[in-house]
Coordinates of C-alpha atoms in Angstrom, one line a residue:
X1 CA 20.5 69.2 -33.9
X2 CA 16.8 69.7 -32.9
X3 CA 15.3 72.7 -31.1
X4 CA 14.6 70.6 -28.1
X5 CA 18.3 70.9 -27.2
X6 CA 17.8 74.7 -27.1
X7 CA 15.1 74.2 -24.5
X8 CA 17.1 71.7 -22.6
X9 CA 18.4 72.8 -19.1
X10 CA 21.6 70.7 -19.0
X11 CA 23.5 68.2 -21.0
X12 CA 22.1 64.6 -20.7
X13 CA 23.1 61.1 -21.9
X14 CA 20.5 59.4 -24.1
X15 CA 19.2 56.1 -23.0
X16 CA 20.2 53.0 -25.0
X17 CA 17.5 50.8 -26.4
X18 CA 17.6 48.2 -23.5
X19 CA 18.4 49.3 -19.9
X20 CA 19.8 47.1 -17.3
X21 CA 17.8 46.7 -14.1
X22 CA 19.0 48.9 -11.2
X23 CA 20.9 47.2 -8.4
X24 CA 18.9 44.7 -6.3
X25 CA 19.9 46.8 -3.2
X26 CA 17.9 49.8 -4.7
X27 CA 14.6 50.0 -2.8
X28 CA 11.4 49.3 -4.5
X29 CA 9.6 51.9 -2.3
X30 CA 10.9 55.2 -1.1
X31 CA 9.0 56.9 1.8
X32 CA 9.2 60.7 2.0
X33 CA 6.9 62.0 4.7
X34 CA 3.3 61.1 3.6
X35 CA 4.4 60.1 0.1
X36 CA 5.6 56.8 -1.2
X37 CA 7.5 56.4 -4.5
X38 CA 7.2 53.0 -6.1
X39 CA 9.9 51.7 -8.4
X40 CA 8.5 50.4 -11.7
X41 CA 9.9 49.2 -15.0
X42 CA 8.0 48.8 -18.3
X43 CA 8.8 46.7 -21.3
X44 CA 9.5 49.5 -23.7
X45 CA 13.3 49.7 -23.1
X46 CA 12.9 52.7 -20.6
X47 CA 14.9 52.8 -17.4
X48 CA 13.2 51.8 -14.1
X49 CA 11.4 54.9 -12.8
X50 CA 9.8 56.0 -9.5
X51 CA 6.2 57.2 -9.3
X52 CA 4.0 58.1 -6.3
X53 CA 2.0 55.1 -5.2
X54 CA -1.4 56.6 -5.9
X55 CA -0.8 56.3 -9.6
X56 CA -2.0 53.6 -11.7
X57 CA 0.5 50.7 -11.9
X58 CA 2.9 50.4 -14.8
X59 CA 2.1 47.7 -17.4
X60 CA 5.4 45.8 -17.7
X61 CA 4.1 44.5 -21.0
X62 CA 2.0 46.9 -23.1
X63 CA -1.3 45.2 -24.0
X64 CA -1.4 47.5 -26.9
X65 CA 1.8 46.4 -28.2
X66 CA 4.9 48.4 -29.2
X67 CA 3.8 49.5 -32.8
X68 CA 4.6 53.2 -32.4
X69 CA 7.9 53.7 -34.3
X70 CA 9.8 56.9 -35.0
X71 CA 7.8 57.5 -38.2
X72 CA 4.5 57.1 -36.2
X73 CA 5.7 59.5 -33.6
X74 CA 6.1 62.1 -36.3
X75 CA 2.8 61.6 -38.0
X76 CA 0.6 61.2 -34.8
X77 CA 1.8 64.8 -34.0
X78 CA 1.5 66.0 -37.7
X79 CA -2.0 64.6 -38.1
X80 CA -3.2 66.3 -35.0
X81 CA -1.5 69.7 -35.7
X82 CA -2.5 69.8 -39.3
X83 CA -6.3 69.4 -39.5
X84 CA -8.0 72.2 -41.5
X85 CA -6.5 75.1 -39.7
X86 CA -3.6 75.9 -42.2
X87 CA -6.2 76.0 -45.0
X88 CA -8.4 78.5 -43.3
X89 CA -6.8 80.2 -40.3
X90 CA -4.3 82.4 -42.2
X91 CA -7.0 84.7 -43.4
X92 CA -8.3 85.3 -39.8
X93 CA -4.8 85.8 -38.5
X94 CA -4.2 88.5 -41.2
X95 CA -7.5 90.2 -40.4
X96 CA -6.5 90.5 -36.8
X97 CA -2.9 91.3 -37.3
X98 CA -3.7 93.9 -40.0
X99 CA -0.4 93.5 -41.9
X100 CA 1.5 90.7 -43.6
X101 CA 4.7 91.3 -41.7
X102 CA 3.0 91.1 -38.3
X103 CA 0.9 88.0 -39.4
X104 CA 4.2 86.1 -40.2
X105 CA 5.7 87.2 -36.9
X106 CA 2.7 85.8 -35.1
X107 CA 3.0 82.4 -36.9
X108 CA 6.7 82.3 -35.7
X109 CA 5.7 83.2 -32.1
X110 CA 3.3 80.3 -32.3
X111 CA 6.2 77.9 -33.1
X112 CA 8.2 79.2 -30.1
X113 CA 5.1 78.7 -27.9
X114 CA 4.8 75.1 -29.2
X115 CA 8.5 74.4 -28.8
X116 CA 8.4 75.6 -25.1
X117 CA 5.3 73.3 -24.5
X118 CA 7.1 70.4 -26.2
X119 CA 10.1 70.7 -23.8
X120 CA 7.7 70.6 -20.8
X121 CA 5.9 67.5 -22.0
X122 CA 9.4 65.9 -22.8
X123 CA 10.6 66.5 -19.3
X124 CA 7.4 65.1 -17.6
X125 CA 7.5 62.1 -19.9
X126 CA 11.2 61.4 -18.9
X127 CA 10.0 61.0 -15.4
X128 CA 7.4 58.5 -16.3
X129 CA 8.7 56.8 -19.5
X130 CA 6.5 53.7 -19.1
X131 CA 3.1 55.3 -18.7
X132 CA 0.9 56.4 -21.6
X133 CA -1.8 59.1 -21.2
X134 CA 0.4 62.3 -20.9
X135 CA -1.6 64.8 -18.9
X136 CA -3.5 62.1 -17.0
X137 CA -0.2 60.8 -15.6
X138 CA 1.5 64.2 -15.2
X139 CA -1.4 65.7 -13.1
X140 CA -1.8 62.5 -11.1
X141 CA 1.9 62.5 -10.1
X142 CA 2.3 66.3 -9.6
X143 CA -0.8 66.5 -7.2
X144 CA -0.9 63.1 -5.5
X145 CA -2.7 64.6 -2.4
X146 CA -5.6 64.8 -1.7
X147 CA -5.6 61.2 -3.0
X148 CA -7.5 60.8 -6.2
X149 CA -8.6 64.5 -6.4
X150 CA -7.0 65.4 -9.7
X151 CA -7.8 61.9 -11.3
X152 CA -11.5 62.4 -10.4
X153 CA -11.9 66.0 -11.6
X154 CA -9.7 65.4 -14.7
X155 CA -11.6 62.2 -15.5
X156 CA -15.2 63.6 -15.4
X157 CA -14.2 66.6 -17.5
X158 CA -12.2 64.6 -19.9
X159 CA -14.7 61.8 -20.5
X160 CA -17.8 64.0 -20.7
X161 CA -16.2 66.5 -23.1
X162 CA -14.3 64.0 -25.3
X163 CA -16.4 64.4 -28.4
X164 CA -14.9 65.4 -31.8
X165 CA -18.0 66.7 -33.6
X166 CA -16.5 69.8 -35.1
X167 CA -13.9 68.0 -37.2
X168 CA -16.4 65.4 -38.4
X169 CA -18.7 68.2 -39.5
X170 CA -15.9 70.0 -41.4
X171 CA -15.1 66.7 -43.2
X172 CA -18.7 66.4 -44.2
X173 CA -18.8 70.0 -45.5
X174 CA -15.8 69.4 -47.8
X175 CA -17.2 66.1 -49.1
X176 CA -20.5 67.8 -50.1
X177 CA -18.5 70.6 -51.8
X178 CA -16.9 67.9 -54.1
X179 CA -20.4 66.8 -55.2
X180 CA -21.2 70.5 -56.1
X181 CA -24.6 70.3 -54.3
X182 CA -26.1 71.9 -51.2
X183 CA -27.0 69.4 -48.5
X184 CA -29.8 69.6 -46.0
X185 CA -28.8 69.9 -42.3
X186 CA -29.5 66.3 -41.7
X187 CA -27.6 65.2 -44.8
X188 CA -24.6 67.2 -43.5
X189 CA -25.0 65.4 -40.1
X190 CA -25.4 62.0 -41.6
X191 CA -22.2 62.2 -43.6
X192 CA -20.4 63.5 -40.5
X193 CA -21.6 60.6 -38.4
X194 CA -20.6 58.1 -41.2
X195 CA -17.2 59.6 -41.4
X196 CA -16.6 59.4 -37.7
X197 CA -18.0 55.9 -37.6
X198 CA -15.6 54.8 -40.3
X199 CA -12.6 56.3 -38.3
X200 CA -13.7 54.5 -35.2
X201 CA -14.1 51.2 -37.0
X202 CA -10.5 51.6 -38.3
X203 CA -8.9 52.3 -34.9
X204 CA -11.0 49.5 -33.2
X205 CA -10.3 46.8 -35.8
X206 CA -6.5 46.8 -35.7
X207 CA -4.0 48.9 -33.7
X208 CA -1.0 48.5 -36.1
X209 CA -2.9 49.0 -39.3
X210 CA -4.7 52.1 -38.0
X211 CA -1.2 53.6 -37.1
X212 CA -0.1 52.8 -40.7
X213 CA -3.1 54.6 -42.0
X214 CA -2.1 57.6 -39.8
X215 CA 1.4 57.5 -41.3
X216 CA 0.0 57.4 -44.9
X217 CA -2.4 60.2 -44.4
X218 CA 0.2 62.2 -42.6
X219 CA 2.7 61.9 -45.5
X220 CA 0.0 63.1 -47.9
X221 CA -0.6 66.1 -45.7
X222 CA 3.1 66.9 -45.7
X223 CA 3.3 66.6 -49.5
X224 CA 0.2 68.8 -49.9
X225 CA 1.9 71.6 -47.7
X226 CA 5.2 71.1 -49.7
X227 CA 3.2 71.5 -53.0
X228 CA 1.6 74.7 -51.8
X229 CA 5.0 75.9 -50.6
X230 CA 6.8 75.2 -53.8
X231 CA 4.0 76.7 -55.8
X232 CA 4.4 79.9 -53.8
X233 CA 8.1 80.0 -54.3
X234 CA 7.6 79.5 -58.0
X235 CA 5.2 82.5 -58.1
X236 CA 7.6 84.6 -56.2
X237 CA 10.2 83.8 -58.9
X238 CA 7.9 85.6 -61.4
X239 CA 7.2 82.5 -63.5
X240 CA 3.3 82.7 -63.4
X241 CA 1.9 85.2 -66.0
X242 CA -1.5 85.5 -64.3
X243 CA 0.3 86.7 -61.1
X244 CA 2.2 89.8 -62.4
X245 CA 3.3 91.3 -59.1
X246 CA 3.9 88.5 -56.5
X247 CA 6.0 90.7 -54.3
X248 CA 3.1 93.2 -53.8
X249 CA 2.2 92.1 -50.3
X250 CA 5.8 92.0 -49.1
X251 CA 6.5 95.7 -49.9
X252 CA 5.7 97.8 -46.8
X253 CA 4.9 94.5 -45.1
X254 CA 4.0 96.1 -41.8
X255 CA 1.7 98.7 -43.2
X256 CA -1.7 98.6 -41.5
X257 CA -0.5 96.6 -38.5
X258 CA -3.2 96.5 -35.9
X259 CA -2.6 98.5 -32.6
X260 CA -5.6 96.8 -31.0
X261 CA -4.6 94.6 -28.1
X262 CA -7.8 92.5 -28.4
X263 CA -7.1 91.7 -32.1
X264 CA -3.5 90.7 -31.4
X265 CA -4.4 88.5 -28.4
X266 CA -7.2 86.7 -30.5
X267 CA -4.6 86.1 -33.2
X268 CA -2.2 84.6 -30.6
X269 CA -5.0 82.3 -29.2
X270 CA -5.7 81.1 -32.8
X271 CA -2.0 80.3 -33.2
X272 CA -2.0 78.3 -30.0
X273 CA -4.7 76.1 -31.4
X274 CA -3.1 75.9 -34.8
X275 CA -0.1 74.1 -33.2
X276 CA -2.2 72.0 -30.8
X277 CA -1.2 68.4 -31.4
X278 CA 2.7 68.6 -31.0
X279 CA 2.1 66.6 -27.7
X280 CA -0.1 63.8 -29.2
X281 CA 2.7 61.2 -29.2
X282 CA 3.1 61.6 -25.5
X283 CA -0.3 59.9 -25.1
X284 CA 1.3 56.5 -26.4
X285 CA 4.7 56.6 -24.5
X286 CA 4.4 53.0 -23.2
X287 CA 4.0 51.8 -26.8
X288 CA 7.2 53.4 -28.0
X289 CA 10.6 51.5 -27.7
X290 CA 13.2 53.6 -26.1
X291 CA 10.6 56.4 -25.6
X292 CA 12.5 59.5 -24.5
X293 CA 15.3 59.6 -27.2
X294 CA 12.6 58.6 -29.8
X295 CA 10.3 61.5 -28.8
X296 CA 13.1 64.0 -28.4
X297 CA 14.4 63.4 -31.9
X298 CA 11.1 62.8 -33.8
X299 CA 8.8 65.0 -31.8
X300 CA 11.3 67.7 -32.6
X301 CA 11.2 66.7 -36.3
X302 CA 7.3 66.9 -36.5
X303 CA 7.1 70.3 -34.9
X304 CA 9.9 71.8 -36.9
X305 CA 8.7 70.4 -40.3
X306 CA 5.1 71.7 -39.5
X307 CA 6.4 75.1 -38.4
X308 CA 8.5 75.5 -41.5
X309 CA 5.6 74.5 -43.8
X310 CA 3.2 76.8 -42.0
X311 CA 5.5 79.7 -42.7
X312 CA 6.1 78.7 -46.3
X313 CA 2.4 78.2 -46.9
X314 CA 1.6 81.6 -45.5
X315 CA 4.3 83.2 -47.8
X316 CA 2.8 81.3 -50.7
X317 CA -0.8 82.6 -49.9
X318 CA 0.5 86.2 -49.7
X319 CA 2.5 85.8 -52.9
X320 CA -0.6 84.8 -54.9
X321 CA -3.5 86.6 -53.2
X322 CA -3.7 90.4 -52.7
X323 CA -3.8 91.3 -49.1
X324 CA -7.2 93.1 -49.3
X325 CA -8.8 90.3 -51.1
X326 CA -7.3 87.7 -48.8
X327 CA -8.5 89.4 -45.6
X328 CA -12.2 90.0 -46.8
X329 CA -12.7 86.7 -48.5
X330 CA -15.4 84.4 -47.0
X331 CA -13.8 81.3 -48.6
X332 CA -10.9 79.4 -47.0
X333 CA -7.4 80.8 -47.7
X334 CA -6.3 77.7 -49.7
X335 CA -9.4 78.0 -51.9
X336 CA -8.6 81.5 -52.9
X337 CA -5.0 80.5 -53.5
X338 CA -5.9 77.6 -55.8
X339 CA -8.4 79.8 -57.6
X340 CA -5.9 82.5 -58.4
X341 CA -3.2 80.0 -59.3
X342 CA -5.2 77.7 -61.5
X343 CA -7.8 80.2 -62.8
X344 CA -10.9 78.8 -61.1
X345 CA -10.5 75.2 -62.5
X346 CA -13.2 72.9 -61.2
X347 CA -10.7 70.0 -61.1
X348 CA -8.3 72.1 -59.0
X349 CA -11.1 72.9 -56.6
X350 CA -12.0 69.3 -56.3
X351 CA -8.4 68.3 -55.6
X352 CA -8.3 70.9 -52.8
X353 CA -11.5 69.8 -51.3
X354 CA -10.3 66.2 -51.3
X355 CA -7.0 67.1 -49.7
X356 CA -8.7 69.2 -47.0
X357 CA -11.3 66.4 -46.4
X358 CA -8.4 63.8 -46.2
X359 CA -6.6 66.1 -43.7
X360 CA -9.7 66.3 -41.5
X361 CA -10.0 62.5 -41.6
X362 CA -6.3 62.0 -40.6
X363 CA -7.0 64.5 -37.7
X364 CA -9.9 62.4 -36.6
X365 CA -7.8 59.2 -36.5
X366 CA -4.9 60.9 -34.6
X367 CA -7.2 62.5 -32.1
X368 CA -9.1 59.2 -31.6
X369 CA -5.8 57.2 -30.9
X370 CA -4.4 59.8 -28.5
X371 CA -7.7 60.5 -26.7
X372 CA -8.5 56.9 -26.3
X373 CA -5.1 56.3 -24.4
X374 CA -5.9 59.2 -22.2
X375 CA -9.3 57.8 -21.2
X376 CA -7.9 54.3 -20.8
X377 CA -5.3 55.6 -18.4
X378 CA -8.0 57.4 -16.4
X379 CA -9.8 54.1 -16.3
X380 CA -6.6 52.4 -14.9
X381 CA -6.6 54.9 -12.1
X382 CA -9.7 53.2 -10.7
X383 CA -11.8 56.4 -10.4
X384 CA -14.4 55.4 -13.1
X385 CA -17.0 52.6 -12.6
X386 CA -16.9 49.3 -14.7
X387 CA -13.0 49.4 -14.7
X388 CA -12.7 46.5 -17.2
X389 CA -14.8 48.3 -19.7
X390 CA -12.2 51.2 -19.8
X391 CA -9.0 49.1 -19.5
X392 CA -9.6 45.9 -21.4
X393 CA -8.1 45.6 -25.0
X394 CA -9.9 42.4 -25.9
X395 CA -10.6 41.1 -28.5
X396 CA -8.7 43.2 -31.0
X397 CA -5.8 44.5 -28.9
X398 CA -7.4 48.0 -28.9
X399 CA -9.0 50.1 -26.2
X400 CA -12.6 49.5 -27.4
X401 CA -14.3 51.0 -24.3
X402 CA -12.8 54.5 -24.8
X403 CA -13.4 54.4 -28.5
X404 CA -17.1 53.5 -28.0
X405 CA -17.6 56.3 -25.5
X406 CA -16.0 58.8 -27.9
X407 CA -18.2 57.6 -30.7
X408 CA -21.4 57.8 -28.6
X409 CA -20.6 61.3 -27.3
X410 CA -19.7 62.6 -30.8
X411 CA -22.8 61.1 -32.2
X412 CA -24.9 62.9 -29.6
X413 CA -23.1 66.2 -30.2
X414 CA -23.6 66.0 -34.0
X415 CA -27.3 65.0 -33.8
X416 CA -28.6 66.9 -30.7
X417 CA -27.6 70.6 -30.9
X418 CA -28.9 72.6 -33.8
X419 CA -26.5 74.6 -35.9
X420 CA -25.7 78.0 -34.4
X421 CA -25.3 79.1 -30.8
X422 CA -25.8 75.8 -29.2
X423 CA -23.3 73.9 -31.3
X424 CA -20.7 76.8 -31.1
X425 CA -21.2 77.0 -27.3
X426 CA -20.8 73.2 -26.6
X427 CA -17.8 73.0 -28.9
X428 CA -16.1 75.8 -26.9
X429 CA -17.2 74.4 -23.6
X430 CA -14.2 72.0 -23.2
X431 CA -11.5 74.6 -24.1
X432 CA -11.5 76.4 -20.7
X433 CA -11.3 73.4 -18.3
X434 CA -8.6 72.1 -20.6
X435 CA -6.7 75.3 -20.3
X436 CA -7.0 75.1 -16.5
X437 CA -5.5 71.5 -16.4
X438 CA -2.7 72.6 -18.7
X439 CA -1.8 75.4 -16.5
X440 CA -1.8 73.0 -13.5
X441 CA 0.4 70.5 -15.4
X442 CA 2.9 73.2 -16.2
X443 CA 3.2 74.5 -12.7
X444 CA 3.2 70.8 -11.6
X445 CA 6.6 70.2 -13.4
X446 CA 8.3 72.4 -10.7
X447 CA 6.4 70.5 -8.0
X448 CA 7.6 67.2 -9.3
X449 CA 11.2 68.4 -9.6
X450 CA 11.3 69.6 -6.0
X451 CA 9.7 66.5 -4.6
X452 CA 12.0 64.1 -6.5
X453 CA 15.0 66.0 -5.4
X454 CA 13.8 66.0 -1.7
X455 CA 13.2 62.3 -2.0
X456 CA 16.7 61.7 -3.3
X457 CA 15.4 60.2 -6.6
X458 CA 18.0 60.6 -9.4
X459 CA 17.8 62.9 -12.4
X460 CA 15.6 62.3 -15.5
X461 CA 17.0 62.0 -19.0
X462 CA 15.8 65.4 -20.0
X463 CA 15.4 68.7 -18.2
X464 CA 13.6 71.6 -19.8
X465 CA 15.2 75.0 -19.9
X466 CA 13.8 77.2 -17.0
X467 CA 12.8 80.2 -19.3
X468 CA 11.0 77.7 -21.6
X469 CA 9.0 76.4 -18.7
X470 CA 8.1 79.9 -17.4
X471 CA 7.2 80.9 -21.0
X472 CA 4.9 77.9 -21.3
X473 CA 3.2 78.8 -18.0
X474 CA 2.7 82.4 -19.1
X475 CA 1.0 81.1 -22.3
X476 CA -1.4 79.1 -20.2
X477 CA -2.2 82.2 -18.1
X478 CA -2.7 84.1 -21.3
X479 CA -5.1 81.5 -22.6
X480 CA -7.0 81.6 -19.3
X481 CA -7.3 85.3 -19.1
X482 CA -7.9 86.2 -22.7
X483 CA -11.5 84.8 -23.1
X484 CA -12.7 87.2 -20.4
X485 CA -11.6 90.2 -22.4
X486 CA -14.8 91.6 -24.1
X487 CA -14.9 91.4 -27.9
X488 CA -15.2 94.5 -30.2
X489 CA -18.8 95.5 -30.1
X490 CA -19.6 94.7 -26.5
X491 CA -20.4 91.6 -24.4
X492 CA -22.9 90.2 -26.9
X493 CA -20.8 90.5 -30.0
X494 CA -18.9 87.2 -29.6
X495 CA -19.3 83.9 -31.4
X496 CA -22.7 83.4 -29.9
X497 CA -25.8 85.7 -29.4
X498 CA -25.6 85.5 -25.5
X499 CA -22.9 86.7 -23.1
X500 CA -19.5 86.0 -24.7
X501 CA -17.8 84.4 -21.7
X502 CA -20.6 82.0 -20.8
X503 CA -18.6 79.0 -21.8
X504 CA -15.8 80.0 -19.4
X505 CA -18.2 80.2 -16.5
X506 CA -19.9 76.9 -17.3
X507 CA -16.4 75.3 -17.8
X508 CA -15.3 76.4 -14.3
X509 CA -18.6 75.2 -12.9
X510 CA -17.9 71.8 -14.4
X511 CA -14.6 71.6 -12.6
X512 CA -16.3 72.8 -9.3
X513 CA -19.0 70.1 -9.6
X514 CA -16.2 67.5 -10.0
X515 CA -14.6 68.8 -6.9
X516 CA -17.8 68.6 -4.9
X517 CA -18.5 65.1 -6.2
X518 CA -15.0 64.1 -5.1
X519 CA -15.5 65.4 -1.5
X520 CA -18.8 63.6 -1.2
X521 CA -17.6 60.3 -2.8
X522 CA -14.1 60.2 -1.2
X523 CA -14.7 61.7 2.2
X524 CA -18.3 62.3 3.3
X525 CA -19.9 58.9 2.2
X526 CA -17.0 56.9 3.7
X527 CA -17.3 58.8 7.0
X528 CA -21.0 58.3 7.1
X529 CA -20.9 54.6 6.3
X530 CA -17.8 53.6 8.2
X531 CA -15.2 52.6 5.6
X532 CA -12.1 53.9 3.9
X533 CA -11.2 53.7 0.2
X534 CA -8.1 51.8 -0.7
X535 CA -6.4 50.9 -3.9
X536 CA -5.5 47.4 -5.1
X537 CA -3.7 46.3 -8.2
X538 CA -5.4 43.7 -10.3
X539 CA -5.0 42.1 -13.8
X540 CA -7.6 42.7 -16.4
X541 CA -6.6 40.5 -19.3
X542 CA -3.9 37.9 -19.9
X543 CA -2.1 40.2 -22.2
X544 CA -0.5 42.4 -19.7
X545 CA -3.3 44.9 -18.9
X546 CA -3.6 45.8 -15.2
X547 CA -5.2 48.5 -13.2
X548 CA -6.0 50.0 -9.8
X549 CA -9.3 49.3 -8.3
X550 CA -10.7 51.4 -5.5
X551 CA -12.2 49.1 -2.9
X552 CA -14.2 49.9 0.3
X553 CA -12.6 48.6 3.5
X554 CA -14.5 48.6 6.7
X555 CA -12.9 50.5 9.7
X556 CA -12.4 47.2 11.5
X557 CA -10.5 45.6 8.5
X558 CA -8.2 48.5 7.8
X559 CA -5.2 47.3 10.0
X560 CA -5.2 43.9 8.3
X561 CA -5.5 45.4 4.9
X562 CA -2.6 47.8 5.4
X563 CA -0.5 45.1 6.8
X564 CA -1.1 42.8 3.7
X565 CA -0.8 45.6 1.0
X566 CA 1.8 48.2 0.3
X567 CA 1.0 51.8 -0.6
X568 CA 0.5 50.9 -4.3
X569 CA -2.1 48.2 -3.5
X570 CA 0.3 45.3 -4.1
X571 CA 0.7 42.5 -1.7
X572 CA 3.8 43.2 0.4
X573 CA 6.8 41.6 -1.2
X574 CA 9.0 44.6 -1.3
X575 CA 11.9 46.3 0.5
X576 CA 11.4 49.9 1.6
X577 CA 13.6 52.8 2.8
X578 CA 13.0 56.2 4.1
X579 CA 14.1 59.1 2.0
X580 CA 17.5 60.8 3.1
X581 CA 17.0 64.2 4.7
X582 CA 19.6 65.9 2.5
X583 CA 19.1 66.3 -1.2
X584 CA 20.8 64.3 -3.8
X585 CA 20.6 61.0 -5.7
X586 CA 19.5 58.0 -3.6
X587 CA 22.3 55.8 -2.2
X588 CA 21.4 52.3 -1.3

């Protein structure tokens, strides 16, 4: 039994691999006031589902194939969660917690946070089991009015800030460590660009093989964490002569626990980011056969395995390295661990550097795959120019447009800012808008529940436990509020030399600029020039790719257009009904 059952609101029946189409008498469009819910069915074995017509159309045959099996679901999440954090973050968590016991409790709280978030994503996916892109879809469907507002604001922020420069730079650093030489700044950047370019080539060249590579690296990551965990347990057993007192840190485990609220809050924020990635497989839902049961089982496995190994690795670190040395060391936690365990062996250090390097590369691949699906789904909403560029999967069956955009932005971010404040600021810039949208998504779950119940649309295959959803919302509030709390030392004692919360203000400004752009593009310009914006569904390739295009329709042509097209932009060939006034499942 997985923990997802603990966060499930009520008992549900799992969907079998192939679902029978609903009755022909079931309407293909349900009207509920100003909203219209379109019945869609994908080719991934999921049940037909209803989505608000403003959303991008379902691709009945995935142009990216159905290559995401149960193992890939696990390792897409594992590779994104396990980057380089578990090798370095434990020392900073201990610093802020002040005691070993409190540090371990914080790591457990991180697991509970991630589990609640997983249940929210799973319920949202169960409403739209034939759409990839996770947040893109969930925000679009939670807030369909004003039309295209959330797609536009989320699109601009997501595309502009979709770089992955920090992980590429970390990979470069560990590669140079293996050579035992000190690189120049441009040598460091050059290797980072080369590593990221290699990752992009892999994911562009072949979808299935890049997923296999993700699985392979993910398995090595798990084996690495298992090795560290077993080594720690062996040390605790008193079998290593050079570690005479492995239980030292666990006696009086709560001694020195920090009473400082800022320290504890900072530790919790770090934990939130350490588990980031448990949702990555939700970005590829339309490529998973029988997606909801597969995600429920194997998403649970991925998060549980990572959480257990995180705890065991921390115990291993604390068994080998004295607390005082661990908290004050400038090296990464795993480096001190290996040094103590193997006596400073150069070979052991190189093995560690290689494993951290490989872990960073696996993270690059997993983030590329998930992020590219999100950007492609944004393109399918029709709110970006050059729709075919974002949506097409030719010639290799992969979303080349989003991959190229991510490569260009990452290249710029590696080359343009100098090391120091500018780089730190830009890397932090995307975190605050992202937190805003995650909060909106979490609240949007309740909005979707209420609207679907009002429209008489049947239950989903999973319902998150109410306290778990509320807990996840509180986490997002915490992540939004915490960055405004001044650091110890005053407003200029943060990670940068200027005001500590500048990135929060700029992040909010980006969202506001997106909102202003929306008002001008969607309302003012059409009013001034005498047209309205309508959506139409068009095919992009002959392999199943389709999309919304936003077209300008002159005022005089609007009646004819609306007569010929339904709310989704499809030519009218459907039966419609009006939602019943009382709540309950729809009856034909």
